[in-house]
Structure formats: C-alpha cells, structure tokens
Amino acid sequence: MAAQMTDAHRRFLQVLMFHGIMEGSEARKLHRRCCEIHKVYYAHDKLDDFIGTINSHLQPLFMQIRKGMSEGDGRAHYALVNLAETEITKMASDYTENELELFRKTMDLIILSENGFASSTDILNLADQLKTKKMKKKEAEQVLKVFVEDKWLSERNGEYTLHTRCIIEMEQYILSNYQDVARKCNICHSLAIQSQVCESCGIGMHLPCVRKYFRAQTEPRCPQCNDFWSCDIPG
C-alpha cells in the first residue's frame, strides 16, 4: 500500500509543477523546507523515497517526477513528466504549428550532429523552409529565445542543444524516433545527446561520465571493448 501524501508532499509537487524542472540541490532544500513548514518527519537522505510517495499517487494521473542528469556538468535534476501524451503533443498547446516544426527540425540537427549541438545559423536557415508556414529569421530568433526560456533548448555562444528538461521528458520519444542514432550512455544508461563515442565498438558516454569513469585510470580504455579511448578526456 502506498504511503500517505502529506501537505509537505503536495507543496513540493506544486513548486516543482511551477518550475517544471529543478536542480538536485534546490530539490533537496525544497524537501527540507516543505517538511519543516508542515511539521513532517525529515531525513536529508530520503528525498528519493519522498518523491517515490508522490509518484505512487501520480500514477493514476499518468504523471511522474523523473530524475535526470545535466549533460554539461553531471548534476542531478528532477522534472515532472506527463506520461499520457507524446512529448511533442504536450508542446502543441503552447506553440503554433510552424513553431513546433522549427523545434522538430532543430531537434533533428542536434541529434544528428556529432557533438550534440546545432549552430544558430543552421537553425535560422531552416526558417524559410518550413512546410507549415515560413518564418522570417527575426521571428525564428524570437521563437528560439522562447524555447530557451521554456527550457526545451539551451544556448551557449550561439550553439543550441537540448535542455536537461527536454531530455528527461523526451527520452522515450527520441529513442523511438531516432533509433539509428540515439544512444544511451554506457555508464549511467540514460539518453546521451552530448557524448563521446568509442571508435572501436561505438558505445557512447556522457562527458561528465567520461570524466568520472577515467579519473582513476592511467590509460583510458573503453568499458565495453577495452580498446584505447582515443577521445580527449574532459578536464
């Protein structure tokens, strides 16, 4: 039988729903604050159990709080995911058809790229090739800005990649729709967009996972085939 939801659980869920995604340290602070406000037993190492209770009550609603990792720095994040709809369908209520088409095409560029990034130039060049309704570049720039604000994309020096929230929410969609190129990290077994790939056997690893895995090794060797890992180990 599932543990009872308390007002502490409800408050935690409401705050997470408002933010959409939360970094692990912030989620831990929120967990403590919710328990203190509602005078519920608090244990600093029981956040995942606390979230498990919420998830057991969200199950009939086809929703779930999922844990994922930032591909940039390896930090844990928590996001509320709707399991009842495909991820692109969920976005449909917030964006127009041509905005969604631009997002899909941007996702294609990112996932099919070698490094998990797409340049703003390449994305903006797609704006006047949209089948639904062409966009001017200025308009497309504004739409990209909104995708970043809504945490579907991340931008760094004019290069775009999928935001941690997007990866957590769209993992199954991406694995199903990009079967030939989408891969899971050999270390943490979650979807890897920004990754290094073994030249011998083709397995991929997130950059933070590469850094962590090879930290103690004098000669980096692939965890799958044991061949020399030829990519530069991130510092």
mmCIF file of C-alpha atoms in Angstrom:
data_model
loop_
_atom_site.group_PDB
_atom_site.id
_atom_site.type_symbol
_atom_site.label_atom_id
_atom_site.label_comp_id
_atom_site.label_asym_id
_atom_site.label_seq_id
_atom_site.Cartn_x
_atom_site.Cartn_y
_atom_site.Cartn_z
ATOM 1 C CA MET A 1 0.000 0.000 0.000
ATOM 2 C CA ALA A 2 1.356 3.437 -0.977
ATOM 3 C CA ALA A 3 2.489 5.801 1.792
ATOM 4 C CA GLN A 4 0.126 8.663 2.520
ATOM 5 C CA MET A 5 0.582 12.009 0.772
ATOM 6 C CA THR A 6 1.014 14.826 3.287
ATOM 7 C CA ASP A 7 0.788 18.592 2.814
ATOM 8 C CA ALA A 8 4.611 18.538 2.587
ATOM 9 C CA HIS A 9 4.387 16.263 -0.466
ATOM 10 C CA ARG A 10 1.664 18.436 -2.012
ATOM 11 C CA ARG A 11 3.679 21.630 -1.503
ATOM 12 C CA PHE A 12 6.774 20.008 -3.048
ATOM 13 C CA LEU A 13 4.739 18.915 -6.075
ATOM 14 C CA GLN A 14 3.153 22.373 -6.533
ATOM 15 C CA VAL A 15 6.546 24.119 -6.501
ATOM 16 C CA LEU A 16 8.034 21.593 -8.943
ATOM 17 C CA MET A 17 4.998 21.978 -11.253
ATOM 18 C CA PHE A 18 5.550 25.747 -11.233
ATOM 19 C CA HIS A 19 9.255 25.432 -12.172
ATOM 20 C CA GLY A 20 8.934 22.400 -14.496
ATOM 21 C CA ILE A 21 12.444 21.247 -13.561
ATOM 22 C CA MET A 22 14.642 21.679 -10.504
ATOM 23 C CA GLU A 23 18.349 21.124 -9.882
ATOM 24 C CA GLY A 24 19.111 18.428 -7.257
ATOM 25 C CA SER A 25 20.449 20.770 -4.549
ATOM 26 C CA GLU A 26 17.365 23.003 -4.927
ATOM 27 C CA ALA A 27 15.086 19.950 -4.714
ATOM 28 C CA ARG A 28 16.835 18.879 -1.501
ATOM 29 C CA LYS A 29 16.375 22.362 0.009
ATOM 30 C CA LEU A 30 12.707 22.333 -1.024
ATOM 31 C CA HIS A 31 12.239 18.864 0.515
ATOM 32 C CA ARG A 32 13.587 20.127 3.846
ATOM 33 C CA ARG A 33 11.543 23.346 3.735
ATOM 34 C CA CYS A 34 8.282 21.506 2.953
ATOM 35 C CA CYS A 35 8.830 19.049 5.811
ATOM 36 C CA GLU A 36 9.657 21.856 8.271
ATOM 37 C CA ILE A 37 6.675 24.021 7.281
ATOM 38 C CA HIS A 38 4.222 21.126 7.640
ATOM 39 C CA LYS A 39 5.988 19.519 10.620
ATOM 40 C CA VAL A 40 6.558 16.223 8.803
ATOM 41 C CA TYR A 41 9.480 13.868 9.593
ATOM 42 C CA TYR A 42 12.528 14.955 7.553
ATOM 43 C CA ALA A 43 15.600 12.880 6.666
ATOM 44 C CA HIS A 44 18.209 14.510 4.407
ATOM 45 C CA ASP A 45 18.983 11.237 2.580
ATOM 46 C CA LYS A 46 15.338 10.301 1.884
ATOM 47 C CA LEU A 47 14.478 12.666 -0.992
ATOM 48 C CA ASP A 48 14.041 9.797 -3.475
ATOM 49 C CA ASP A 49 11.704 7.991 -1.034
ATOM 50 C CA PHE A 50 9.769 11.243 -0.534
ATOM 51 C CA ILE A 51 9.427 11.602 -4.330
ATOM 52 C CA GLY A 52 8.503 7.892 -4.587
ATOM 53 C CA THR A 53 5.475 8.562 -2.367
ATOM 54 C CA ILE A 54 4.389 11.428 -4.644
ATOM 55 C CA ASN A 55 4.884 9.241 -7.737
ATOM 56 C CA SER A 56 2.733 6.432 -6.328
ATOM 57 C CA HIS A 57 -0.144 8.942 -6.082
ATOM 58 C CA LEU A 58 0.586 10.476 -9.501
ATOM 59 C CA GLN A 59 0.498 7.079 -11.249
ATOM 60 C CA PRO A 60 -3.302 7.021 -11.878
ATOM 61 C CA LEU A 61 -2.905 10.508 -13.430
ATOM 62 C CA PHE A 62 -0.188 9.219 -15.802
ATOM 63 C CA MET A 63 2.350 11.635 -14.368
ATOM 64 C CA GLN A 64 5.727 11.083 -12.729
ATOM 65 C CA ILE A 65 8.622 13.014 -11.212
ATOM 66 C CA ARG A 66 11.731 11.774 -13.006
ATOM 67 C CA LYS A 67 15.378 12.209 -12.129
ATOM 68 C CA GLY A 68 17.871 13.066 -14.866
ATOM 69 C CA MET A 69 21.348 14.467 -15.347
ATOM 70 C CA SER A 70 22.648 17.683 -16.858
ATOM 71 C CA GLU A 71 24.888 16.706 -19.762
ATOM 72 C CA GLY A 72 27.030 19.770 -19.148
ATOM 73 C CA ASP A 73 28.068 19.314 -15.518
ATOM 74 C CA GLY A 74 26.591 15.956 -14.477
ATOM 75 C CA ARG A 75 24.324 17.435 -11.781
ATOM 76 C CA ALA A 76 21.054 15.666 -10.941
ATOM 77 C CA HIS A 77 17.757 17.336 -11.880
ATOM 78 C CA TYR A 78 14.109 16.472 -11.184
ATOM 79 C CA ALA A 79 11.308 17.127 -13.675
ATOM 80 C CA LEU A 80 7.572 16.457 -13.702
ATOM 81 C CA VAL A 81 6.697 14.348 -16.755
ATOM 82 C CA ASN A 82 3.284 13.684 -18.314
ATOM 83 C CA LEU A 83 3.219 10.033 -19.428
ATOM 84 C CA ALA A 84 -0.201 10.137 -21.093
ATOM 85 C CA GLU A 85 0.806 12.100 -24.188
ATOM 86 C CA THR A 86 3.710 12.065 -26.571
ATOM 87 C CA GLU A 87 6.107 14.875 -25.752
ATOM 88 C CA ILE A 88 5.581 16.796 -28.978
ATOM 89 C CA THR A 89 1.809 16.652 -28.351
ATOM 90 C CA LYS A 90 2.376 18.251 -24.950
ATOM 91 C CA MET A 91 4.150 21.149 -26.623
ATOM 92 C CA ALA A 92 1.282 21.591 -29.112
ATOM 93 C CA SER A 93 -0.857 23.525 -26.647
ATOM 94 C CA ASP A 94 1.917 26.108 -26.131
ATOM 95 C CA TYR A 95 3.224 26.662 -29.665
ATOM 96 C CA THR A 96 1.913 27.190 -33.193
ATOM 97 C CA GLU A 97 2.335 24.542 -35.904
ATOM 98 C CA ASN A 98 5.269 26.271 -37.583
ATOM 99 C CA GLU A 99 6.984 26.841 -34.206
ATOM 100 C CA LEU A 100 6.646 23.110 -33.497
ATOM 101 C CA GLU A 101 8.024 22.310 -36.935
ATOM 102 C CA LEU A 102 11.024 24.559 -36.257
ATOM 103 C CA PHE A 103 11.557 22.737 -32.931
ATOM 104 C CA ARG A 104 11.420 19.313 -34.647
ATOM 105 C CA LYS A 105 13.905 20.428 -37.294
ATOM 106 C CA THR A 106 16.183 21.880 -34.603
ATOM 107 C CA MET A 107 15.977 18.588 -32.729
ATOM 108 C CA ASP A 108 16.967 16.766 -35.937
ATOM 109 C CA LEU A 109 20.045 18.971 -36.331
ATOM 110 C CA ILE A 110 21.085 18.480 -32.676
ATOM 111 C CA ILE A 111 20.569 14.712 -32.520
ATOM 112 C CA LEU A 112 22.146 14.048 -35.930
ATOM 113 C CA SER A 113 25.183 16.236 -35.158
ATOM 114 C CA GLU A 114 28.484 14.786 -33.966
ATOM 115 C CA ASN A 115 28.684 16.859 -30.773
ATOM 116 C CA GLY A 116 25.003 17.292 -29.783
ATOM 117 C CA PHE A 117 24.846 20.974 -30.785
ATOM 118 C CA ALA A 118 23.360 22.965 -33.682
ATOM 119 C CA SER A 119 24.501 26.460 -34.631
ATOM 120 C CA SER A 120 22.033 29.343 -34.653
ATOM 121 C CA THR A 121 22.990 29.941 -38.324
ATOM 122 C CA ASP A 122 21.978 26.395 -39.331
ATOM 123 C CA ILE A 123 18.711 26.621 -37.355
ATOM 124 C CA LEU A 124 17.780 30.054 -38.763
ATOM 125 C CA ASN A 125 18.453 28.785 -42.297
ATOM 126 C CA LEU A 126 15.545 26.362 -41.742
ATOM 127 C CA ALA A 127 13.073 29.175 -41.034
ATOM 128 C CA ASP A 128 12.152 29.804 -44.664
ATOM 129 C CA GLN A 129 11.990 26.068 -45.478
ATOM 130 C CA LEU A 130 9.124 25.240 -43.107
ATOM 131 C CA LYS A 131 6.230 23.381 -44.742
ATOM 132 C CA THR A 132 3.547 24.636 -42.336
ATOM 133 C CA LYS A 133 4.299 28.366 -42.687
ATOM 134 C CA LYS A 134 7.626 30.003 -43.440
ATOM 135 C CA MET A 135 9.203 32.262 -40.801
ATOM 136 C CA LYS A 136 11.372 35.335 -41.146
ATOM 137 C CA LYS A 137 14.754 34.964 -39.453
ATOM 138 C CA LYS A 138 13.914 37.674 -36.894
ATOM 139 C CA GLU A 139 10.752 35.760 -35.989
ATOM 140 C CA ALA A 140 12.691 32.474 -35.739
ATOM 141 C CA GLU A 141 15.250 34.145 -33.427
ATOM 142 C CA GLN A 142 12.397 35.147 -31.119
ATOM 143 C CA VAL A 143 10.948 31.596 -31.159
ATOM 144 C CA LEU A 144 14.361 30.120 -30.271
ATOM 145 C CA LYS A 145 14.546 32.573 -27.361
ATOM 146 C CA VAL A 146 11.173 31.287 -26.114
ATOM 147 C CA PHE A 147 12.324 27.632 -26.431
ATOM 148 C CA VAL A 148 15.320 28.543 -24.219
ATOM 149 C CA GLU A 149 13.134 30.405 -21.680
ATOM 150 C CA ASP A 150 10.723 27.438 -21.561
ATOM 151 C CA LYS A 151 13.669 25.061 -21.001
ATOM 152 C CA TRP A 152 13.328 22.974 -24.151
ATOM 153 C CA LEU A 153 16.647 24.221 -25.533
ATOM 154 C CA SER A 154 19.883 25.528 -24.015
ATOM 155 C CA GLU A 155 22.092 28.070 -25.768
ATOM 156 C CA ARG A 156 25.803 28.758 -25.389
ATOM 157 C CA ASN A 157 27.745 31.138 -27.652
ATOM 158 C CA GLY A 158 25.250 30.763 -30.496
ATOM 159 C CA GLU A 159 25.145 26.963 -30.238
ATOM 160 C CA TYR A 160 21.939 25.179 -29.214
ATOM 161 C CA THR A 161 21.426 21.811 -27.527
ATOM 162 C CA LEU A 162 18.512 20.075 -25.777
ATOM 163 C CA HIS A 163 17.842 21.324 -22.251
ATOM 164 C CA THR A 164 18.002 18.808 -19.389
ATOM 165 C CA ARG A 165 14.214 19.151 -19.001
ATOM 166 C CA CYS A 166 13.719 18.239 -22.669
ATOM 167 C CA ILE A 167 15.974 15.175 -22.387
ATOM 168 C CA ILE A 168 14.182 13.922 -19.242
ATOM 169 C CA GLU A 169 10.725 14.439 -20.774
ATOM 170 C CA MET A 170 11.510 13.289 -24.312
ATOM 171 C CA GLU A 171 13.889 10.393 -23.702
ATOM 172 C CA GLN A 172 11.459 7.690 -24.883
ATOM 173 C CA TYR A 173 10.288 9.790 -27.843
ATOM 174 C CA ILE A 174 13.894 10.363 -29.000
ATOM 175 C CA LEU A 175 14.931 6.715 -28.526
ATOM 176 C CA SER A 176 11.874 5.579 -30.572
ATOM 177 C CA ASN A 177 12.113 8.184 -33.317
ATOM 178 C CA TYR A 178 15.885 8.296 -33.787
ATOM 179 C CA GLN A 179 16.660 4.607 -33.354
ATOM 180 C CA ASP A 180 19.628 4.634 -35.749
ATOM 181 C CA VAL A 181 21.498 7.442 -33.992
ATOM 182 C CA ALA A 182 20.129 7.891 -30.454
ATOM 183 C CA ARG A 183 22.183 6.053 -27.856
ATOM 184 C CA LYS A 184 22.201 5.551 -24.112
ATOM 185 C CA CYS A 185 25.271 6.325 -22.027
ATOM 186 C CA ASN A 186 27.197 3.134 -21.251
ATOM 187 C CA ILE A 187 27.797 4.319 -17.669
ATOM 188 C CA CYS A 188 24.529 5.871 -16.403
ATOM 189 C CA HIS A 189 22.240 4.218 -19.020
ATOM 190 C CA SER A 190 20.275 7.385 -19.766
ATOM 191 C CA LEU A 191 19.952 9.105 -23.136
ATOM 192 C CA ALA A 192 23.201 10.752 -24.277
ATOM 193 C CA ILE A 193 22.961 13.691 -26.690
ATOM 194 C CA GLN A 194 26.338 15.300 -25.936
ATOM 195 C CA SER A 195 28.665 12.319 -25.747
ATOM 196 C CA GLN A 196 31.972 10.769 -26.717
ATOM 197 C CA VAL A 197 31.875 7.582 -28.796
ATOM 198 C CA CYS A 198 34.311 4.660 -28.825
ATOM 199 C CA GLU A 199 35.896 4.410 -32.285
ATOM 200 C CA SER A 200 36.118 0.615 -31.978
ATOM 201 C CA CYS A 201 32.744 -0.569 -30.685
ATOM 202 C CA GLY A 202 30.572 2.562 -30.973
ATOM 203 C CA ILE A 203 29.340 2.861 -27.364
ATOM 204 C CA GLY A 204 28.719 6.395 -26.113
ATOM 205 C CA MET A 205 29.275 8.112 -22.783
ATOM 206 C CA HIS A 206 28.186 11.499 -21.420
ATOM 207 C CA LEU A 207 31.101 13.902 -20.935
ATOM 208 C CA PRO A 208 30.629 14.005 -17.106
ATOM 209 C CA CYS A 209 30.507 10.181 -17.098
ATOM 210 C CA VAL A 210 33.701 10.020 -19.209
ATOM 211 C CA ARG A 211 35.430 12.383 -16.774
ATOM 212 C CA LYS A 212 34.310 10.363 -13.752
ATOM 213 C CA TYR A 213 34.997 6.917 -15.241
ATOM 214 C CA PHE A 214 38.541 7.644 -16.415
ATOM 215 C CA ARG A 215 39.561 9.751 -13.405
ATOM 216 C CA ALA A 216 41.412 6.916 -11.675
ATOM 217 C CA GLN A 217 42.805 5.247 -14.811
ATOM 218 C CA THR A 218 46.339 5.849 -16.065
ATOM 219 C CA GLU A 219 45.435 4.646 -19.566
ATOM 220 C CA PRO A 220 41.808 5.226 -20.610
ATOM 221 C CA ARG A 221 40.247 2.080 -22.069
ATOM 222 C CA CYS A 222 36.678 1.552 -23.300
ATOM 223 C CA PRO A 223 34.487 -0.101 -20.620
ATOM 224 C CA GLN A 224 32.866 -2.234 -23.349
ATOM 225 C CA CYS A 225 35.661 -3.473 -25.661
ATOM 226 C CA ASN A 226 38.765 -2.468 -23.643
ATOM 227 C CA ASP A 227 40.331 -0.684 -26.641
ATOM 228 C CA PHE A 228 42.204 2.595 -26.045
ATOM 229 C CA TRP A 229 39.797 5.537 -25.629
ATOM 230 C CA SER A 230 41.024 7.937 -28.309
ATOM 231 C CA CYS A 231 38.841 10.979 -27.425
ATOM 232 C CA ASP A 232 40.255 13.750 -25.237
ATOM 233 C CA ILE A 233 39.163 13.261 -21.618
ATOM 234 C CA PRO A 234 37.312 16.410 -20.442
ATOM 235 C CA GLY A 235 39.121 18.291 -17.648
#
